[in-house]
PDB file of C-alpha atoms and ligand atoms in Angstrom:
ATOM      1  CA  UNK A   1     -54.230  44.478-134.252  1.00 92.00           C
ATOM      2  CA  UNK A   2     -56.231  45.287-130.667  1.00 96.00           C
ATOM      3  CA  UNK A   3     -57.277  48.172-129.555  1.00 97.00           C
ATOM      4  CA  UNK A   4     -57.192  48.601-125.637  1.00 98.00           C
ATOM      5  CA  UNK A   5     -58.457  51.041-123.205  1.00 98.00           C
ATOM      6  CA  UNK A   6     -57.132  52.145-119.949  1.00 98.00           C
ATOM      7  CA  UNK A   7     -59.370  53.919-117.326  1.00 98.00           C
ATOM      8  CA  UNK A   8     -57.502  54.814-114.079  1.00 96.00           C
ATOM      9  CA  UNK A   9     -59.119  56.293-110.859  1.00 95.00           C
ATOM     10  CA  UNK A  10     -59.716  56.147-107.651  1.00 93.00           C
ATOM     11  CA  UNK A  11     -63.008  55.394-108.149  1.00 96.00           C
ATOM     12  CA  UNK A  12     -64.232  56.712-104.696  1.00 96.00           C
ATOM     13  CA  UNK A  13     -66.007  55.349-104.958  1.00 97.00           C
ATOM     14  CA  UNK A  14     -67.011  54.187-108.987  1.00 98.00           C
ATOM     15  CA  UNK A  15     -69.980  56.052-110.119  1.00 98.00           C
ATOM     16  CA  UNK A  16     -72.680  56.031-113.011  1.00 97.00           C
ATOM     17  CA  UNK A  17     -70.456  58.815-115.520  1.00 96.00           C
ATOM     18  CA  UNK A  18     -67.284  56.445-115.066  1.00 97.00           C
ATOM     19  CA  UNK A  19     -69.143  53.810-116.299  1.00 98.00           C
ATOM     20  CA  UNK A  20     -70.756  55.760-118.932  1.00 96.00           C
ATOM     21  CA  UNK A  21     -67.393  56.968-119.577  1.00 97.00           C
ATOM     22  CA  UNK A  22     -65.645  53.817-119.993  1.00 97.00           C
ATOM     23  CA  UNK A  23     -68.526  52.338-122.084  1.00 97.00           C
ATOM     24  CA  UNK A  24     -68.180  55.865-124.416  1.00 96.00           C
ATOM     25  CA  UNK A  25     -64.618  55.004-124.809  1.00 95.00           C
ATOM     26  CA  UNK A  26     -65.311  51.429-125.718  1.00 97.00           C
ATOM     27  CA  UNK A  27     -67.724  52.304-128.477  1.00 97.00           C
ATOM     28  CA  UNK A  28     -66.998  55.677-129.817  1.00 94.00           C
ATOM     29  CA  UNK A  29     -63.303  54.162-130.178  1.00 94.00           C
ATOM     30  CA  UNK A  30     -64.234  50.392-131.251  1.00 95.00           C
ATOM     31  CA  UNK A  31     -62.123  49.457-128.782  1.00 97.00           C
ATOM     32  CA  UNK A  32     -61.910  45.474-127.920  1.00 98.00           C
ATOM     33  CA  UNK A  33     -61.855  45.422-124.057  1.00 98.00           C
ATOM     34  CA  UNK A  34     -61.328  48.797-121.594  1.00 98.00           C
ATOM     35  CA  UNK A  35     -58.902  48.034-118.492  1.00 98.00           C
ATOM     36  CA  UNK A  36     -60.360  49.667-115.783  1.00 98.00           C
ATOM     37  CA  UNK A  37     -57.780  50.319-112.708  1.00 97.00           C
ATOM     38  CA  UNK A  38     -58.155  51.235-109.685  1.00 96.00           C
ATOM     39  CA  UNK A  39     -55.706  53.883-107.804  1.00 92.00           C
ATOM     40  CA  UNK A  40     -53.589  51.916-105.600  1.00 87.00           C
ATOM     41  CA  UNK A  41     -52.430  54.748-103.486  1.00 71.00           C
ATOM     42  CA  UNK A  42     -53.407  57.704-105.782  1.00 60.00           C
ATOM     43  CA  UNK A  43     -50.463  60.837-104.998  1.00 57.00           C
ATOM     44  CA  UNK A  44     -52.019  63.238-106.901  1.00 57.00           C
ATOM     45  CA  UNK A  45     -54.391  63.146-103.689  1.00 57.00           C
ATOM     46  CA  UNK A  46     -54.760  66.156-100.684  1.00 56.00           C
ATOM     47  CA  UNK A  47     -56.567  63.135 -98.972  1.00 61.00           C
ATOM     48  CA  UNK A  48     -56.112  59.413 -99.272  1.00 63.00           C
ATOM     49  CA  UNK A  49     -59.265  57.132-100.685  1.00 73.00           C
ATOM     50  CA  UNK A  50     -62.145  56.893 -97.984  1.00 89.00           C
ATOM     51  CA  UNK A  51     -63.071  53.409 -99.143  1.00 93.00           C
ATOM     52  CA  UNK A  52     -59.890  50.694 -99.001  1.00 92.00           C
ATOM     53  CA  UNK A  53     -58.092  49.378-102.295  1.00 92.00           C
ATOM     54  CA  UNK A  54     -60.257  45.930-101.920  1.00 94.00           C
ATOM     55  CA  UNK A  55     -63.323  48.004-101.647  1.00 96.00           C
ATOM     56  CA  UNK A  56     -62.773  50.299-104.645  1.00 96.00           C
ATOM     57  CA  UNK A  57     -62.301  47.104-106.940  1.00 97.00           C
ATOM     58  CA  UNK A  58     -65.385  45.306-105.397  1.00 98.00           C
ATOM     59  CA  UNK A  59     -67.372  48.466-106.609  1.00 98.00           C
ATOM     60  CA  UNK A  60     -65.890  48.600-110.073  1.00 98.00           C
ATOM     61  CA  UNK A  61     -65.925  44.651-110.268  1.00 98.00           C
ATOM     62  CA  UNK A  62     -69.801  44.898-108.972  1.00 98.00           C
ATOM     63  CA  UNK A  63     -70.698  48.314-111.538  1.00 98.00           C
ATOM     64  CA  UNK A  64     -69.060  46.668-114.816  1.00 98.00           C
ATOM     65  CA  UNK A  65     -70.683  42.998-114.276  1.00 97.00           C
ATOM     66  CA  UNK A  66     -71.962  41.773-117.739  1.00 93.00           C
ATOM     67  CA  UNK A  67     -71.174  44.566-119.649  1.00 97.00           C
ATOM     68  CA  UNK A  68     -69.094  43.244-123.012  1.00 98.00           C
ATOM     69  CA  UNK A  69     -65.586  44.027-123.290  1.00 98.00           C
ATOM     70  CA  UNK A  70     -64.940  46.293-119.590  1.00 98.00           C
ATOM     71  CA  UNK A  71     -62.638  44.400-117.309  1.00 98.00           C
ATOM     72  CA  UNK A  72     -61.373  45.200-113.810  1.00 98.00           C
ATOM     73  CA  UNK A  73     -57.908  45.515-113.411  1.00 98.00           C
ATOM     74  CA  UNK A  74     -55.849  45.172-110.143  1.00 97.00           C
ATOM     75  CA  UNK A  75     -52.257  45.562-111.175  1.00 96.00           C
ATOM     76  CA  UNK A  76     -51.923  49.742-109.713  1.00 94.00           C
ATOM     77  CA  UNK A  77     -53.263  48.455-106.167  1.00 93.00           C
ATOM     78  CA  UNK A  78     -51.097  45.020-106.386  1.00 92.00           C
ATOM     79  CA  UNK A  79     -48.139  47.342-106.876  1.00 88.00           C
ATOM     80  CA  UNK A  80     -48.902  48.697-103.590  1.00 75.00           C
ATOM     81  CA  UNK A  81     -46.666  51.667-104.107  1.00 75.00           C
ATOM     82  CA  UNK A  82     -47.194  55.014-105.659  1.00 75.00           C
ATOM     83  CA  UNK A  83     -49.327  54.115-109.142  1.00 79.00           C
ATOM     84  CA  UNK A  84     -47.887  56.713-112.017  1.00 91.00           C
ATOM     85  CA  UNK A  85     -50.232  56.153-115.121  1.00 94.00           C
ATOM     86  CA  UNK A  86     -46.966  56.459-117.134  1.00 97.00           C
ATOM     87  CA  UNK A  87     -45.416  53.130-115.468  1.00 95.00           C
ATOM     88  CA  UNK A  88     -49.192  51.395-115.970  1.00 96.00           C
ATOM     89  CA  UNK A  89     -48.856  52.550-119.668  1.00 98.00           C
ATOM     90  CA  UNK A  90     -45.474  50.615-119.867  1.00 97.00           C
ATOM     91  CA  UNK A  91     -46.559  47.278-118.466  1.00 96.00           C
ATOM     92  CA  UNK A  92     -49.425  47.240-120.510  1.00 97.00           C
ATOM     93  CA  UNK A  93     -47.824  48.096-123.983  1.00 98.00           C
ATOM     94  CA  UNK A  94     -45.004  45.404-122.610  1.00 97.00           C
ATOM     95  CA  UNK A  95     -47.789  43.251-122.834  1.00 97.00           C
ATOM     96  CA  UNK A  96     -48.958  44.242-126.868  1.00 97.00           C
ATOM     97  CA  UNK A  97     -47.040  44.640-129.985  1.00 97.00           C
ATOM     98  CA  UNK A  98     -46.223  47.712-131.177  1.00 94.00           C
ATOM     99  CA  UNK A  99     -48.797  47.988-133.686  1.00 94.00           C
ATOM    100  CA  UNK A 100     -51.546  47.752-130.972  1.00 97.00           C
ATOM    101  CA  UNK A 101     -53.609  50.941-130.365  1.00 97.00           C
ATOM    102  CA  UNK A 102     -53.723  51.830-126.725  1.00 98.00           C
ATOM    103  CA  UNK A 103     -55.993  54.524-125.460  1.00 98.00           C
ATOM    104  CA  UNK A 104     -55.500  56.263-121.847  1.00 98.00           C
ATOM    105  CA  UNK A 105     -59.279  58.015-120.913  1.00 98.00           C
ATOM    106  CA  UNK A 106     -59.042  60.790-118.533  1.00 96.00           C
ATOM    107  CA  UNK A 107     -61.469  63.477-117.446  1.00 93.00           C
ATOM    108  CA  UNK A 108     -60.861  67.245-118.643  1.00 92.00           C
ATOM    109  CA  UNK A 109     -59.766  68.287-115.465  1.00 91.00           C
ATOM    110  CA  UNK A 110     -57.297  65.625-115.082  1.00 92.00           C
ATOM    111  CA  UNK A 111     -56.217  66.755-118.817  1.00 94.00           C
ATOM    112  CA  UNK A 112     -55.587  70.525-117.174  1.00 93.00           C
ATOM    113  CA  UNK A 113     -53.251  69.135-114.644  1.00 93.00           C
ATOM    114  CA  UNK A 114     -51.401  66.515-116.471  1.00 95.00           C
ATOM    115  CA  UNK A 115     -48.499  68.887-116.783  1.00 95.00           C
ATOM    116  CA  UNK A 116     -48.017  67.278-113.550  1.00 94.00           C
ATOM    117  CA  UNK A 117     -47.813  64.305-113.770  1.00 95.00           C
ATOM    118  CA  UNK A 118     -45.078  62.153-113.748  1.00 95.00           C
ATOM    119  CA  UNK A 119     -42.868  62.184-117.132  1.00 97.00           C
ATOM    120  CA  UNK A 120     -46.274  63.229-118.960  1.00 97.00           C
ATOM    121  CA  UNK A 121     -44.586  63.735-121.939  1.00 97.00           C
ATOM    122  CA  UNK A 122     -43.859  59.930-122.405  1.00 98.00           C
ATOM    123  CA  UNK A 123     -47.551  58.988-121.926  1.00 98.00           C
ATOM    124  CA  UNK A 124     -47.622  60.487-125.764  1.00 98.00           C
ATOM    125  CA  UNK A 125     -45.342  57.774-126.879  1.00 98.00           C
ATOM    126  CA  UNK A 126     -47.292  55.130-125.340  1.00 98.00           C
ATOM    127  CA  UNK A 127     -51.114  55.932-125.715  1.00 98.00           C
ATOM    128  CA  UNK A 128     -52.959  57.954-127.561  1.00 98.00           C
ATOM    129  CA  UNK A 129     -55.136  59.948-124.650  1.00 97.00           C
ATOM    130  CA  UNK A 130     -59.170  59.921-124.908  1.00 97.00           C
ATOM    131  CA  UNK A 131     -60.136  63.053-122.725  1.00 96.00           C
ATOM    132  CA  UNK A 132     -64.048  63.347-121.420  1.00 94.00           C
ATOM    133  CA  UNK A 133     -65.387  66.718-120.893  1.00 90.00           C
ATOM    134  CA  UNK A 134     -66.476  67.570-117.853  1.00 86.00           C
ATOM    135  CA  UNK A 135     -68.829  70.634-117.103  1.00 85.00           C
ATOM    136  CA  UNK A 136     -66.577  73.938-116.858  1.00 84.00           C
ATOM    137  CA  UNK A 137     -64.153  72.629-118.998  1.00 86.00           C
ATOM    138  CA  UNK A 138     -62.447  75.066-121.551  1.00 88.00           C
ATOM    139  CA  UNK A 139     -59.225  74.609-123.546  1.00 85.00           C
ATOM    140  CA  UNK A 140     -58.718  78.279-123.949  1.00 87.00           C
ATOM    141  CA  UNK A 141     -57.896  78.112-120.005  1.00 89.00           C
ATOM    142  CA  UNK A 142     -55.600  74.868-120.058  1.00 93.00           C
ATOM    143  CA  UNK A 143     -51.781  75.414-119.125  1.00 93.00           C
ATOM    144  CA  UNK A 144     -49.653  76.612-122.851  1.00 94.00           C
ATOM    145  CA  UNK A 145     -47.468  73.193-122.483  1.00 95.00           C
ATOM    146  CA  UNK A 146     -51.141  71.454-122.245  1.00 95.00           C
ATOM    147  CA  UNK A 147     -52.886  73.533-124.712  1.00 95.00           C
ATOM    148  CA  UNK A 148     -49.619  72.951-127.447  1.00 95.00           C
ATOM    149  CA  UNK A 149     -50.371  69.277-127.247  1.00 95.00           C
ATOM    150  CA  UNK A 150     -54.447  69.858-127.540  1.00 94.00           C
ATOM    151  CA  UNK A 151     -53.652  71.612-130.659  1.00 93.00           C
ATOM    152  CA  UNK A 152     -51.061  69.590-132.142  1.00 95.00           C
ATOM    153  CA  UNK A 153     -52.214  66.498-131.483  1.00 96.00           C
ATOM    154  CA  UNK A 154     -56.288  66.288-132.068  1.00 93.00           C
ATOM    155  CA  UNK A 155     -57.693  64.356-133.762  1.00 92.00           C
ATOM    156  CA  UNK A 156     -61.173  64.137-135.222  1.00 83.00           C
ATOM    157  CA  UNK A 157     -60.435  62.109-138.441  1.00 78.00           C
ATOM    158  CA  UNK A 158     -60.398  58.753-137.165  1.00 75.00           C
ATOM    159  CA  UNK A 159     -59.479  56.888-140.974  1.00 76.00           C
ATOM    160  CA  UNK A 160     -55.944  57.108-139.831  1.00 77.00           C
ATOM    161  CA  UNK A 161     -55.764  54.746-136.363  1.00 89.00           C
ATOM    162  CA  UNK A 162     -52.560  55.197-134.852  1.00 94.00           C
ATOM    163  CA  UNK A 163     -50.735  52.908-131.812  1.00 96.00           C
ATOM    164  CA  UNK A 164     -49.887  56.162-130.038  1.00 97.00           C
ATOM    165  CA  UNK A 165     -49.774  60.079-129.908  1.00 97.00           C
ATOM    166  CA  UNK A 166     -52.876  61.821-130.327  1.00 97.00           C
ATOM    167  CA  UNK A 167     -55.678  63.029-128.660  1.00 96.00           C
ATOM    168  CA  UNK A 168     -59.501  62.656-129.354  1.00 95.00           C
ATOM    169  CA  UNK A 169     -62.485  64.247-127.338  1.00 93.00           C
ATOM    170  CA  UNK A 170     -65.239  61.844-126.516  1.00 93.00           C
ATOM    171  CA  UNK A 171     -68.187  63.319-127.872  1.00 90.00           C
ATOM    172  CA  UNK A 172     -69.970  62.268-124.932  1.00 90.00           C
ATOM    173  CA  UNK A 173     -72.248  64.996-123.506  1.00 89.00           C
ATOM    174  CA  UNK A 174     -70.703  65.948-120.615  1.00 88.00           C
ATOM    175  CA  UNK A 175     -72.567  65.497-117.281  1.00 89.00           C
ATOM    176  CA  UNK A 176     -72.019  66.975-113.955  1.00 91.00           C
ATOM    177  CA  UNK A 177     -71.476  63.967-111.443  1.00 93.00           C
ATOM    178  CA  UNK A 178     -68.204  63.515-108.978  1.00 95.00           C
ATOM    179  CA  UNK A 179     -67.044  60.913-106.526  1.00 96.00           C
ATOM    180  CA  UNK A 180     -66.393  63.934-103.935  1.00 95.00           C
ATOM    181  CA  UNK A 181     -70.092  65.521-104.183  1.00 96.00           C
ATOM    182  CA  UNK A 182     -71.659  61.076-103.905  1.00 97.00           C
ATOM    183  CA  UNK A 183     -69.731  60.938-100.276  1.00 96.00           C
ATOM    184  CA  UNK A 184     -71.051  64.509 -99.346  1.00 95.00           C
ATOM    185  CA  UNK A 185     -74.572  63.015-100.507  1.00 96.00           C
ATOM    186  CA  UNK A 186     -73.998  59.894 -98.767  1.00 96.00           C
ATOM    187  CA  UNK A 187     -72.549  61.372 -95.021  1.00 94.00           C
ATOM    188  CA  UNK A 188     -76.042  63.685 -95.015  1.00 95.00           C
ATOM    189  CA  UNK A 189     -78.399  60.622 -96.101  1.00 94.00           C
ATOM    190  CA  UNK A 190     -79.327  62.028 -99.281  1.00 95.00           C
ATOM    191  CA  UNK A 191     -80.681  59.964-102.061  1.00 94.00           C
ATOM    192  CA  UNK A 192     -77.840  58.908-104.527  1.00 96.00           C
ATOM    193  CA  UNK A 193     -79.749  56.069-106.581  1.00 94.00           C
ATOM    194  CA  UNK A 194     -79.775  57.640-109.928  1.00 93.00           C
ATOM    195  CA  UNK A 195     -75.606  58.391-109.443  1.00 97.00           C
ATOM    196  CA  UNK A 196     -74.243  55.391-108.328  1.00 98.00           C
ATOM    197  CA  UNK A 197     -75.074  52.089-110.602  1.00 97.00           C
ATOM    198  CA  UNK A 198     -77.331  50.147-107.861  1.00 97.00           C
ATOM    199  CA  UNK A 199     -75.174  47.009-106.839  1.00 98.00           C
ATOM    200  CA  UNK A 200     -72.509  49.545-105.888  1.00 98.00           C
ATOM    201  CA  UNK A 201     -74.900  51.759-103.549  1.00 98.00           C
ATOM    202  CA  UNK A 202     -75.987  47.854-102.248  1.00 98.00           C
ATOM    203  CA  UNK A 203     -72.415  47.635-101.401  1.00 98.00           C
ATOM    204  CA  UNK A 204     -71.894  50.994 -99.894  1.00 97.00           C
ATOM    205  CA  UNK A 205     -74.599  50.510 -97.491  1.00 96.00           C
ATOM    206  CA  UNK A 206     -73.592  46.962 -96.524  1.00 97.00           C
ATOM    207  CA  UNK A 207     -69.859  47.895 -96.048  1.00 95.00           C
ATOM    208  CA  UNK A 208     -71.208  51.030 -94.231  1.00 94.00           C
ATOM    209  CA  UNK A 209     -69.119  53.568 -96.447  1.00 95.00           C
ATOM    210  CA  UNK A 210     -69.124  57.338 -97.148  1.00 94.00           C
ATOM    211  CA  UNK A 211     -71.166  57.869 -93.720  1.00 89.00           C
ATOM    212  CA  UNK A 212     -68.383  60.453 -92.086  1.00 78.00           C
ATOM    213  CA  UNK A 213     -66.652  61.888 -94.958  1.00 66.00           C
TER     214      UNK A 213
HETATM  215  P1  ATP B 301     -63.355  62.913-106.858  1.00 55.60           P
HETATM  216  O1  ATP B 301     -64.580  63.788-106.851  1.00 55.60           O
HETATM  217  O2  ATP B 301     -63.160  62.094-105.598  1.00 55.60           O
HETATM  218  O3  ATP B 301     -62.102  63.654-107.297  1.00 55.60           O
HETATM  219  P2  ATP B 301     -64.073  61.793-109.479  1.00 55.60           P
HETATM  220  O4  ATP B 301     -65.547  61.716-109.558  1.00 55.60           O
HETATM  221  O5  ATP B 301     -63.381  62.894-110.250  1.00 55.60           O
HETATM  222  O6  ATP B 301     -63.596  61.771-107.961  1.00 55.60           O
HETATM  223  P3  ATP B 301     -62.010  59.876-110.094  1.00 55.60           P
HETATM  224  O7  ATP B 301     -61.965  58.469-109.649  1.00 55.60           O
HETATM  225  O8  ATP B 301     -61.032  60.824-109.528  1.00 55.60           O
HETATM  226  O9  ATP B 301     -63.526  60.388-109.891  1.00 55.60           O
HETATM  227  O10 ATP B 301     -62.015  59.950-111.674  1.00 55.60           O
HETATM  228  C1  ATP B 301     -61.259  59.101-112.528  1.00 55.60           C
HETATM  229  C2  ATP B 301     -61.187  59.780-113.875  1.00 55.60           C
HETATM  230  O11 ATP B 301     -62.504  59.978-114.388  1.00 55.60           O
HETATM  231  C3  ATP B 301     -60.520  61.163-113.836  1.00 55.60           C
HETATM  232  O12 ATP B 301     -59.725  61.294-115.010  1.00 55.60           O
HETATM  233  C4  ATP B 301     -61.692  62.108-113.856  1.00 55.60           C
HETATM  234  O13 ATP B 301     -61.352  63.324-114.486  1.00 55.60           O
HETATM  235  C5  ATP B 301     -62.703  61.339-114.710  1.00 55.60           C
HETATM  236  N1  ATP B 301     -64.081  61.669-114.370  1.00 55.60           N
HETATM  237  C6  ATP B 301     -64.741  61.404-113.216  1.00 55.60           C
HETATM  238  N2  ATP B 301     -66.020  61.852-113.271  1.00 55.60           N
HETATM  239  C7  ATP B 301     -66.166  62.427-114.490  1.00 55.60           C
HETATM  240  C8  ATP B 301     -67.250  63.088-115.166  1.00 55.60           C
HETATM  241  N3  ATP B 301     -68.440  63.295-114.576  1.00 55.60           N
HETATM  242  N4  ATP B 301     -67.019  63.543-116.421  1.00 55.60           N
HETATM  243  C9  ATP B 301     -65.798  63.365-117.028  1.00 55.60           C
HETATM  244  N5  ATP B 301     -64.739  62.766-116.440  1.00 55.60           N
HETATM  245  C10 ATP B 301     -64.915  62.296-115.201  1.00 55.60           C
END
């Protein structure tokens, strides 16, 4: 039986909490190897990414480097069309048998708006969902269909491993970092070193990114 982890974002670009995420998520969960995709055009966007497809897997390529069992992924930007988690889900359980745990990790608030996501409802039948808190984040405020499935399906008895269906909260402290407030940083020259893992604010500066955003 394997255990794998998908981490989707746009990674705009990939900062120090998604990596500390995605390594939470690897060892709170024992997980053998986290998939970590990059948004290919992400529609759940006002805005598109600043930095190109190429560019956003360079970072996450560049921030995971020799860390055990994370592995960039390029199949949402080789689709090269609109990248619904629920169809990434699909391919990858295509590609394990059916006893094979498969986690999805998202971010609290992408938990509150998942009620808007594409066929939500069949990422349960897939994946079991890993959520990290993020500052501000309450489940007394999440949508009823959303808070139902909080209640219903948590778990914090982990004896009984399970392919798909349930929902665990990383016990990760949450911390207050975001991809938006590293490009506002970045545009007025301000000092990101201890946000951004350093071989991806080497890139940034030598792909001259985030300077007008
Ligand atoms: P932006 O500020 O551009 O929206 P972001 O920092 O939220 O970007 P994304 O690439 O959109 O980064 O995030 C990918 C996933 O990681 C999302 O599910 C998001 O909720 C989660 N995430 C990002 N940063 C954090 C954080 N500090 N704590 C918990 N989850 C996070």
């Amino acid at each position: 039986m394997r255990r794998i982890g998908l981490y989707g974002g746009t990674f705009d670009p990939f900062h120090c909490a998604h990596l500390r995420l995605a390594c939470a998520l690897r060892d709170e969960l024992k997980l053998d190897e986290v998939r970590l995709v990059p948004a290919g055009l992400p529609y759940h966007r006002d805005h598109g990414p600043h930095a190109s497809a190429s560019q956003r897997l360079d970072m996450v390529r560049l921030a995971i480097a020799g860390e055990p069992g994370l592995i960039a992924d390029d199949r949402e930007i080789r689709r090269g069309k609109n990248a619904y988690t629920v169809e990434t889900l699909e391919e990858l359980r295509s590609e394990l048998t059916p006893q094979d745990e498969l986690w999805c990790l998202i971010g609290g608030d992408s938990l509150a708006r998942l009620a808007s996501w594409h066929r939500w409802q069949a990422i349960f039948t897939l994946a079991n969902l890993a959520v990290a808190l993020r500052p501000g984040f309450d489940p007394a405020h999440l949508a009823p269909a959303i808070s139902a499935q909080w209640q219903a399906r948590q778990v914090s008895d982990f004896s009984k491993r399970t392919p798909s269906g349930t929902i665990r909260a990383l016990t990760l402290a949450p911390v207050d970092v975001s991809a938006t407030d590293i490009r506002a940083r970045l545009a007025a020259g301000a000092d990101v070193s201890g946000l951004v893992p350093a071989a991806v604010l080497d890139y940034i500066r030598a792909q001259q990114l985030y300077r007008n955003t």
